[in-house]
XYZ file of C-alpha atoms in Angstrom:
602
model
C 48.015 -33.635 -29.244
C 44.837 -32.896 -27.262
C 43.394 -35.888 -25.473
C 39.764 -36.627 -26.400
C 37.686 -38.967 -24.252
C 34.007 -38.669 -25.166
C 32.894 -41.888 -26.827
C 29.578 -43.737 -26.455
C 26.526 -42.205 -24.792
C 25.009 -45.515 -23.663
C 25.919 -48.370 -21.328
C 24.626 -51.926 -20.842
C 23.181 -52.359 -17.318
C 23.402 -55.537 -15.278
C 20.902 -58.222 -16.296
C 20.278 -61.322 -14.207
C 23.170 -63.256 -12.711
C 24.675 -64.457 -15.969
C 23.237 -62.592 -18.964
C 25.879 -59.842 -18.671
C 28.459 -61.783 -16.637
C 30.820 -61.899 -19.608
C 29.593 -58.774 -21.447
C 32.842 -56.829 -20.819
C 34.788 -59.623 -22.548
C 32.525 -59.124 -25.549
C 32.102 -55.342 -25.764
C 34.620 -53.438 -23.601
C 37.212 -53.409 -26.403
C 34.793 -51.273 -28.451
C 34.597 -48.637 -25.720
C 31.194 -49.910 -24.525
C 30.675 -50.037 -20.760
C 28.709 -52.881 -19.189
C 27.856 -54.236 -15.757
C 28.332 -57.732 -14.304
C 26.498 -59.168 -11.308
C 28.877 -60.501 -8.660
C 26.178 -61.991 -6.433
C 26.778 -65.630 -7.363
C 30.319 -66.839 -6.664
C 29.406 -70.345 -7.889
C 28.792 -69.294 -11.486
C 31.617 -66.765 -11.221
C 33.983 -69.651 -10.455
C 32.642 -71.715 -13.371
C 32.923 -68.809 -15.812
C 36.445 -68.131 -14.574
C 37.451 -71.693 -15.418
C 35.690 -71.541 -18.792
C 37.350 -68.316 -19.921
C 40.743 -69.193 -18.458
C 40.734 -72.364 -20.562
C 39.444 -70.553 -23.644
C 42.197 -67.930 -23.531
C 44.844 -70.310 -22.183
C 45.284 -68.496 -18.887
C 46.340 -70.199 -15.650
C 43.405 -71.227 -13.473
C 43.359 -72.564 -9.944
C 39.985 -73.583 -8.545
C 38.976 -72.133 -5.195
C 37.163 -74.645 -2.998
C 34.358 -73.531 -0.702
C 36.499 -74.997 2.083
C 39.020 -72.161 1.596
C 38.686 -69.256 4.008
C 36.978 -66.260 2.361
C 36.395 -68.369 -0.777
C 33.527 -66.172 -1.969
C 35.557 -62.953 -2.159
C 38.594 -64.788 -3.573
C 36.540 -66.358 -6.377
C 35.136 -62.971 -7.338
C 38.570 -61.304 -7.286
C 40.035 -64.070 -9.421
C 37.297 -63.858 -12.074
C 37.441 -60.070 -12.236
C 41.202 -60.252 -12.732
C 40.693 -62.824 -15.498
C 38.162 -60.554 -17.226
C 40.523 -57.598 -16.859
C 43.400 -59.561 -18.420
C 41.312 -60.789 -21.368
C 39.752 -57.384 -22.065
C 43.114 -55.598 -22.043
C 44.641 -58.188 -24.390
C 41.697 -57.856 -26.788
C 41.984 -54.076 -26.659
C 45.689 -54.167 -27.496
C 44.934 -56.374 -30.495
C 42.215 -53.955 -31.602
C 44.538 -50.961 -31.356
C 47.139 -52.690 -33.491
C 44.602 -53.729 -36.149
C 44.468 -50.262 -37.711
C 46.382 -51.331 -40.824
C 44.048 -54.257 -41.583
C 40.986 -54.041 -43.830
C 37.617 -54.340 -42.004
C 39.558 -54.357 -38.766
C 38.338 -54.324 -35.186
C 39.606 -50.741 -35.035
C 37.327 -49.854 -37.951
C 34.389 -51.449 -36.120
C 35.239 -49.445 -32.993
C 35.183 -46.159 -34.933
C 32.149 -47.028 -37.084
C 29.996 -47.783 -34.038
C 30.681 -44.412 -32.420
C 27.915 -41.838 -32.877
C 28.609 -39.128 -35.442
C 28.422 -36.518 -32.642
C 31.189 -38.273 -30.701
C 34.135 -35.987 -29.962
C 36.398 -39.002 -30.361
C 35.128 -39.794 -33.856
C 35.193 -36.153 -34.941
C 38.742 -35.738 -33.665
C 40.002 -38.768 -35.604
C 38.277 -37.679 -38.819
C 39.565 -34.113 -38.536
C 43.122 -35.050 -37.552
C 43.643 -37.641 -40.286
C 41.340 -36.360 -43.031
C 44.134 -35.927 -45.574
C 47.135 -37.638 -44.059
C 47.270 -40.949 -42.183
C 50.932 -41.258 -41.242
C 51.160 -44.626 -39.550
C 53.191 -43.493 -36.551
C 50.923 -40.507 -35.871
C 47.777 -42.637 -36.141
C 49.153 -45.152 -33.660
C 50.117 -42.334 -31.296
C 46.585 -40.916 -31.532
C 45.079 -44.349 -30.888
C 47.257 -44.904 -27.806
C 46.405 -41.450 -26.523
C 42.668 -41.393 -27.155
C 41.058 -44.809 -27.602
C 39.536 -46.040 -24.371
C 38.071 -49.254 -23.067
C 34.507 -49.545 -21.949
C 34.296 -49.702 -18.178
C 34.184 -53.177 -16.578
C 31.654 -52.418 -13.860
C 30.064 -54.674 -11.257
C 26.729 -54.676 -9.425
C 25.732 -55.638 -5.899
C 22.133 -55.774 -4.710
C 22.587 -54.330 -1.234
C 19.685 -56.379 0.164
C 21.465 -59.634 -0.685
C 23.674 -59.521 2.381
C 22.803 -62.824 4.008
C 24.924 -63.841 7.023
C 26.976 -67.002 6.622
C 27.840 -69.804 9.006
C 30.681 -72.221 9.614
C 28.839 -75.154 11.084
C 26.571 -73.587 13.702
C 28.879 -70.617 14.231
C 27.746 -67.355 12.614
C 30.649 -65.681 10.820
C 31.494 -61.964 11.297
C 29.595 -59.423 9.187
C 32.424 -59.027 6.683
C 31.626 -62.570 5.510
C 28.013 -61.654 4.705
C 27.256 -62.131 0.998
C 27.303 -58.482 -0.129
C 30.286 -57.649 2.099
C 32.305 -60.494 0.587
C 31.302 -59.463 -2.948
C 32.444 -55.908 -2.235
C 35.752 -57.228 -0.913
C 36.124 -59.357 -4.043
C 35.816 -56.254 -6.224
C 37.954 -54.068 -3.943
C 40.849 -56.550 -4.046
C 40.720 -56.932 -7.844
C 42.904 -55.190 -10.422
C 39.946 -53.383 -11.945
C 39.824 -49.610 -12.058
C 36.106 -49.212 -12.554
C 32.830 -48.781 -10.682
C 30.635 -50.750 -8.335
C 26.900 -50.122 -8.705
C 24.857 -50.412 -5.515
C 21.202 -51.215 -6.148
C 18.050 -52.038 -4.171
C 18.365 -49.385 -1.473
C 20.568 -48.346 1.400
C 22.549 -50.784 3.550
C 24.377 -48.657 6.177
C 26.554 -51.512 7.435
C 27.694 -52.373 3.906
C 28.257 -48.699 3.043
C 30.447 -48.315 6.121
C 32.546 -51.292 5.025
C 33.772 -49.318 1.983
C 36.022 -47.360 4.359
C 38.239 -50.429 4.681
C 39.526 -50.100 1.101
C 41.889 -47.329 -0.018
C 40.907 -47.556 -3.696
C 37.604 -45.807 -2.903
C 39.341 -42.679 -1.586
C 40.444 -39.873 -3.947
C 43.938 -38.677 -4.773
C 45.011 -35.026 -4.966
C 43.474 -34.629 -8.429
C 40.131 -36.029 -7.302
C 40.721 -39.285 -9.171
C 39.503 -42.633 -7.890
C 40.802 -46.106 -8.701
C 37.419 -47.551 -7.840
C 34.208 -45.572 -7.994
C 30.800 -45.831 -6.367
C 27.625 -45.606 -8.441
C 24.254 -45.476 -6.689
C 21.170 -46.716 -8.502
C 18.394 -44.436 -7.253
C 14.684 -43.920 -7.813
C 14.458 -40.235 -6.918
C 16.452 -37.150 -5.869
C 15.687 -37.476 -2.152
C 17.134 -40.989 -2.088
C 20.240 -39.753 -3.904
C 21.023 -36.900 -1.540
C 20.407 -38.981 1.615
C 22.722 -41.779 0.462
C 25.270 -39.405 -1.050
C 25.620 -37.490 2.217
C 25.778 -40.693 4.261
C 28.740 -41.921 2.212
C 30.399 -38.487 2.097
C 30.487 -38.412 5.913
C 32.737 -41.459 5.632
C 35.000 -39.777 3.071
C 33.404 -41.659 0.167
C 32.330 -39.909 -3.034
C 29.447 -41.063 -5.229
C 30.721 -40.603 -8.785
C 27.384 -41.285 -10.426
C 23.703 -41.367 -9.607
C 22.039 -43.875 -11.931
C 18.312 -43.164 -12.139
C 16.181 -46.169 -13.039
C 12.471 -46.249 -13.782
C 10.701 -47.989 -10.928
C 8.499 -50.080 -13.236
C 9.586 -49.670 -16.867
C 12.751 -51.708 -16.404
C 13.883 -55.324 -16.204
C 14.613 -57.467 -13.152
C 13.148 -56.544 -9.776
C 10.760 -53.594 -9.952
C 11.221 -51.175 -7.073
C 8.219 -48.951 -7.713
C 8.383 -45.379 -6.454
C 5.407 -43.698 -4.766
C 4.170 -42.508 -8.141
C 7.222 -40.435 -9.046
C 7.751 -40.528 -12.810
C 10.952 -40.452 -14.849
C 10.487 -37.014 -16.422
C 9.907 -35.045 -13.187
C 12.695 -37.000 -11.450
C 15.171 -36.117 -14.214
C 14.042 -32.497 -14.094
C 14.769 -32.355 -10.369
C 18.264 -33.786 -10.864
C 18.930 -31.345 -13.703
C 17.820 -28.383 -11.570
C 19.666 -29.443 -8.419
C 22.796 -31.169 -9.729
C 25.196 -28.361 -8.831
C 23.629 -27.941 -5.375
C 23.907 -31.693 -4.815
C 27.531 -31.644 -5.878
C 28.358 -28.614 -3.691
C 26.586 -29.897 -0.563
C 28.079 -33.363 -0.734
C 31.555 -32.007 -1.602
C 31.633 -29.916 1.577
C 30.730 -32.939 3.688
C 33.330 -35.052 1.858
C 36.123 -32.521 2.426
C 35.382 -32.268 6.153
C 35.300 -36.078 6.468
C 38.590 -36.570 4.594
C 40.285 -33.912 6.742
C 39.044 -35.514 9.963
C 40.328 -38.909 8.823
C 43.711 -37.546 7.810
C 43.107 -38.582 4.206
C 44.181 -36.755 1.054
C 41.842 -33.864 0.242
C 41.503 -33.281 -3.521
C 42.552 -29.866 -4.814
C 40.412 -30.331 -7.914
C 36.647 -30.787 -8.072
C 35.303 -34.327 -7.972
C 33.464 -35.474 -11.075
C 29.739 -36.243 -10.853
C 27.654 -37.975 -13.521
C 23.901 -38.382 -13.789
C 22.692 -41.311 -15.902
C 19.309 -42.877 -16.576
C 17.857 -46.206 -17.704
C 14.520 -47.883 -18.147
C 12.329 -48.230 -21.222
C 14.342 -46.212 -23.752
C 13.725 -47.705 -27.188
C 14.792 -45.483 -30.080
C 17.264 -42.764 -31.010
C 14.772 -39.906 -30.586
C 14.092 -40.869 -26.982
C 17.823 -41.401 -26.425
C 18.725 -37.972 -27.801
C 15.897 -36.223 -25.947
C 17.118 -37.551 -22.594
C 20.687 -36.485 -23.413
C 19.757 -33.015 -24.631
C 16.829 -32.059 -22.406
C 18.129 -33.409 -19.095
C 21.905 -33.196 -19.681
C 22.460 -36.788 -18.598
C 25.864 -38.347 -19.217
C 24.811 -41.812 -20.384
C 21.673 -43.845 -20.992
C 21.253 -47.497 -20.101
C 19.996 -49.871 -22.781
C 19.326 -53.239 -21.188
C 16.455 -55.398 -22.444
C 17.096 -54.899 -26.206
C 20.654 -56.183 -25.756
C 19.314 -59.583 -24.670
C 18.801 -60.148 -28.410
C 22.461 -59.346 -29.182
C 24.657 -62.447 -28.734
C 27.773 -60.313 -29.321
C 26.937 -58.438 -26.113
C 25.029 -60.759 -23.759
C 24.609 -64.497 -23.199
C 21.152 -66.013 -23.681
C 20.874 -69.674 -24.661
C 18.765 -70.536 -27.789
C 15.536 -71.729 -26.124
C 15.205 -68.598 -24.008
C 16.212 -66.408 -26.955
C 13.260 -67.894 -28.851
C 10.915 -67.069 -25.952
C 12.118 -63.447 -25.969
C 11.758 -63.029 -29.720
C 8.162 -64.319 -29.648
C 7.125 -62.332 -26.538
C 4.198 -59.925 -26.968
C 2.960 -57.247 -24.563
C 0.612 -59.701 -22.838
C 3.494 -62.151 -22.239
C 5.492 -59.649 -20.188
C 4.224 -58.994 -16.692
C 5.114 -58.201 -13.089
C 5.055 -61.452 -11.126
C 5.354 -62.424 -7.468
C 7.939 -65.156 -8.100
C 10.888 -63.467 -6.365
C 11.755 -64.744 -2.869
C 12.649 -61.120 -2.033
C 8.933 -60.292 -2.012
C 9.501 -57.575 -4.629
C 7.595 -57.523 -7.962
C 9.690 -59.206 -10.634
C 9.581 -58.677 -14.395
C 8.766 -62.018 -15.988
C 7.972 -63.502 -19.392
C 5.493 -66.303 -19.988
C 6.903 -69.547 -21.340
C 10.336 -69.511 -19.698
C 11.720 -72.950 -18.853
C 11.932 -71.932 -15.176
C 8.193 -71.192 -15.153
C 7.364 -74.464 -16.942
C 9.429 -76.549 -14.482
C 7.985 -74.732 -11.462
C 4.391 -75.279 -12.639
C 5.078 -78.960 -13.372
C 6.348 -79.491 -9.806
C 3.263 -77.749 -8.398
C 1.007 -79.953 -10.547
C 2.808 -83.027 -9.160
C 2.256 -81.773 -5.611
C 6.005 -81.260 -5.132
C 6.527 -77.477 -5.125
C 9.738 -75.729 -4.131
C 13.449 -75.944 -4.854
C 16.270 -77.788 -3.062
C 17.895 -74.322 -2.626
C 21.598 -75.217 -2.922
C 22.957 -71.643 -3.162
C 20.787 -69.733 -0.665
C 21.680 -66.224 -1.989
C 18.029 -65.193 -1.566
C 17.586 -67.003 1.753
C 16.667 -63.915 3.745
C 14.131 -65.555 6.076
C 15.164 -67.562 9.140
C 14.207 -71.117 10.060
C 13.456 -72.405 13.553
C 17.201 -72.810 14.204
C 18.033 -69.239 13.207
C 19.577 -70.316 9.894
C 18.812 -68.555 6.569
C 16.053 -70.129 4.503
C 14.539 -69.134 1.159
C 10.834 -68.623 0.424
C 11.334 -70.699 -2.757
C 12.832 -73.649 -0.900
C 11.037 -76.975 -0.841
C 11.544 -77.190 2.919
C 9.822 -73.884 3.699
C 7.035 -74.266 1.132
C 6.186 -77.751 2.422
C 6.101 -76.427 5.991
C 3.885 -73.463 5.076
C 1.472 -75.650 3.102
C 1.096 -78.020 6.084
C 0.356 -75.022 8.322
C -2.126 -73.730 5.734
C -4.066 -77.004 5.819
C -4.731 -76.494 9.534
C -6.302 -73.032 9.094
C -9.710 -74.367 8.000
C -10.004 -71.930 5.089
C -12.594 -71.891 2.344
C -11.500 -73.434 -0.957
C -11.146 -69.957 -2.496
C -8.994 -68.572 0.335
C -6.901 -71.759 0.522
C -6.194 -71.659 -3.220
C -5.201 -67.982 -3.025
C -2.779 -68.537 -0.141
C -1.414 -71.755 -1.663
C -0.595 -69.879 -4.848
C 1.142 -67.111 -2.880
C 3.382 -69.738 -1.256
C 4.178 -71.769 -4.365
C 4.578 -68.781 -6.693
C 8.101 -68.226 -5.367
C 10.727 -69.725 -7.651
C 14.438 -70.456 -7.525
C 16.038 -67.374 -9.083
C 19.561 -68.223 -7.880
C 19.647 -71.115 -10.345
C 17.193 -69.706 -12.887
C 19.030 -66.427 -13.465
C 22.424 -68.166 -13.680
C 21.691 -71.158 -15.916
C 21.628 -69.462 -19.314
C 25.408 -69.076 -19.569
C 26.025 -72.602 -18.313
C 23.718 -74.033 -20.969
C 25.085 -71.757 -23.699
C 28.694 -72.770 -23.012
C 28.074 -76.431 -22.181
C 29.275 -76.011 -18.598
C 28.289 -78.795 -16.211
C 25.254 -78.178 -14.007
C 24.584 -80.219 -10.894
C 21.424 -80.857 -8.946
C 17.775 -80.475 -9.859
C 17.136 -78.574 -13.096
C 15.497 -75.200 -12.447
C 15.522 -74.113 -16.085
C 16.188 -70.506 -17.096
C 14.438 -67.530 -15.533
C 14.803 -64.295 -17.459
C 13.623 -60.832 -16.500
C 13.231 -58.506 -19.501
C 11.518 -55.156 -19.205
C 8.229 -54.390 -21.024
C 10.301 -53.024 -23.942
C 10.991 -56.625 -24.995
C 7.597 -56.793 -26.746
C 8.757 -54.387 -29.442
C 11.970 -56.172 -30.454
C 11.303 -59.213 -32.586
C 14.597 -60.565 -33.904
C 18.168 -61.400 -33.010
C 20.518 -58.599 -34.115
C 24.231 -57.896 -34.420
C 26.060 -55.571 -32.062
C 26.619 -53.011 -34.826
C 22.929 -53.050 -35.818
C 21.854 -52.458 -32.209
C 24.339 -49.629 -31.725
C 23.303 -48.079 -35.046
C 19.672 -48.293 -33.859
C 20.569 -46.415 -30.667
C 22.188 -43.634 -32.678
C 19.479 -43.419 -35.343
C 21.497 -44.873 -38.215
C 18.903 -47.617 -38.711
C 15.692 -48.900 -37.109
C 15.433 -52.500 -35.935
C 11.898 -52.159 -34.507
C 9.450 -53.790 -36.904
C 6.228 -53.350 -34.895
C 4.155 -50.168 -35.042
C 2.544 -50.254 -31.585
C 5.482 -49.223 -29.385
C 4.394 -46.414 -27.031
C 6.485 -43.409 -26.015
C 8.725 -44.246 -23.016
C 7.090 -41.616 -20.754
C 3.564 -42.728 -21.690
C 4.461 -46.399 -21.179
C 5.850 -45.787 -17.713
C 2.869 -43.630 -16.738
C 0.421 -46.305 -17.935
C 2.262 -48.924 -15.901
C 2.150 -46.744 -12.788
C -1.590 -46.098 -13.141
C -2.184 -49.860 -13.471
C 0.090 -50.500 -10.480
C -1.777 -47.849 -8.455
C -5.149 -49.328 -9.360
C -3.982 -52.748 -8.162
C -2.655 -51.231 -4.933
C -6.034 -49.561 -4.253
C -7.742 -52.950 -4.641
C -5.117 -54.718 -2.527
C -5.205 -52.237 0.372
C -8.940 -51.483 0.463
C -9.742 -54.388 2.787
C -6.931 -53.597 5.239
C -7.000 -49.803 5.185
C -5.222 -47.871 7.920
C -3.843 -44.335 8.195
C -0.493 -45.336 6.721
C -2.064 -47.017 3.683
C -4.495 -44.152 3.158
C -1.651 -41.624 3.150
C 0.411 -43.835 0.799
C -2.428 -44.071 -1.742
C -3.260 -40.365 -1.552
C 0.392 -39.388 -2.000
C 0.776 -41.847 -4.869
C -2.213 -40.383 -6.714
C -1.023 -36.810 -6.128
C 2.424 -37.649 -7.503
C 0.895 -39.230 -10.596
C -1.263 -36.160 -11.218
C 1.775 -33.916 -10.766
C 3.657 -36.068 -13.269
C 0.841 -35.800 -15.796
C 0.832 -32.008 -15.411
C 4.592 -31.964 -15.966
C 4.270 -33.969 -19.192
C 1.392 -31.768 -20.403
C 3.644 -28.722 -20.015
C 6.578 -30.551 -21.601
C 4.663 -31.678 -24.680
C 3.006 -28.280 -25.042
C 6.185 -26.218 -24.887
C 8.662 -28.234 -26.916
C 8.918 -29.198 -30.552
C 8.072 -32.730 -31.687
C 11.054 -34.673 -30.365
C 9.549 -38.131 -30.497
C 8.250 -40.637 -33.032
C 4.741 -39.716 -31.900
C 3.581 -36.108 -32.340
C 2.982 -33.876 -29.312
C -0.691 -33.639 -30.271
C -1.127 -37.407 -29.995
C 0.914 -37.544 -26.770
C -1.283 -34.854 -25.191
C -4.410 -36.820 -26.112
C -2.872 -39.922 -24.516
C -2.152 -37.943 -21.351
C -5.740 -36.713 -21.184
C -7.028 -40.270 -21.557
C -4.730 -41.545 -18.781
C -5.622 -38.592 -16.553
C -9.308 -39.444 -16.868
C -8.532 -43.087 -16.122
C -6.664 -42.061 -12.973
C -9.539 -39.791 -11.934
C -11.905 -42.764 -12.089
C -9.840 -44.677 -9.498
C -11.401 -43.929 -6.143
C -8.974 -43.879 -3.232
C -10.618 -45.417 -0.147
C -10.731 -43.317 3.017
C -11.118 -44.214 6.657
C -14.504 -43.478 8.128
C -14.078 -40.833 10.826
C -15.799 -41.522 14.108
């Protein structure tokens, strides 16, 4: 019997610290891949205890007094998730004989074009001999991947008393070790840019090196914003004998969480470049990999390594989904924000769920609340925002900062400190009072200081509230970071309804004002560019002038690309090409009206 593997064409990306922390437990048995954040070992430990008790598994708490407690907590939770998911999957496989079984749900949710679904239908169209069906299920049904995410920037050094610990005890290093030592055979997604020291640390773990067939127990996925970034990082890792199995392209602005805006590069042109150069990328990096493995005395694969290209950010209906699959030959598409309204897939407590359901376009915005200093997708009315504003009104801004995962600044003693911490905000406000500023300038700078909020607690609290898990310390509420797409989803939905929406079997969008994903991203970039022109005009230098000029050129190139695309293809989208071309012309004129400042030449 031929083995068939092709199942779903979407995945659920990481969201916050807790919103997808137990997603694999919920959806992996249906062949749906999802990503967990392993930044926060505190909530990881609490979720480990919760799920161990729920499924009657042995649990031993790991104190923060234990050496390497962070990595050990992460390993333990990942092993717990792995155990639960595999048990659920075995139950699903054996439910074939039952009416309305989990197996039926697995098969029903697959797209009609799925090779797996077509194979089952064809093989057992007339005859479902029990033994043969079970053999086919064992041979072909697959779990969704239980993947993890590390933000490479969150690699804060740690201390024992006043003694700084070695680099391998930095936050991201320990998280990587936690994954590497786990039983999982899945992928680690590296986001937020290159961290050479962290990348080099991968060499310490054999599971990241290939066997003779080019197979990997643990794979590396890079989240990238453009082709140049992909090839630089891919080659860097290949020189260490490490293969990147997937480049995950994410829109710089039309996404959730932190927004790492590109210099005006748009999704369509970026995907086109990957499509054109994929084989060259694979060939170039493979040669470097082979030479590195030989020099290290490692196994050199005799078969070609597999390389996937995936994309995520702003996709909202089946026509967009199918266009990205067909036109750019991508292997999977990430659907994040809409899944926040699917309790069978993610964990959002009721109050925040209500905020998401009611959110309109004007409620979703890029804020400056992140202590990382990177624009952060926010929604008005979150409990985290309400609590933060109340503390500011009381003249008591800032957080106690118990976790310090975002403490990337240093205090006067050389210890990590967070921009959202009460200690640092109080200090900065006192310094501000001595500057003798006008009321307007003081207010502006005061807001910049107090805008920063505690995301370590805010992005983790939803699961704790939802499951009734004890929370200690000052309440920071729930911070949530949906993408702009949230405005067009207006109700809680079942997992099957969401999956059917992705594959065009139904439509859960009830509003009529949702823009095309390419147009939405372009509009956001033009707005972002306009704000950057205003921001940099008063402090213009050669570097800023070049940045703005390049940004505008890239946007114009992107518009030209879309004009060609919509002129030379059939109507793929909900909106006709004629309307899309008119939208492009309007945006092009808007961009033309933005005057880039130039330095006056002497």
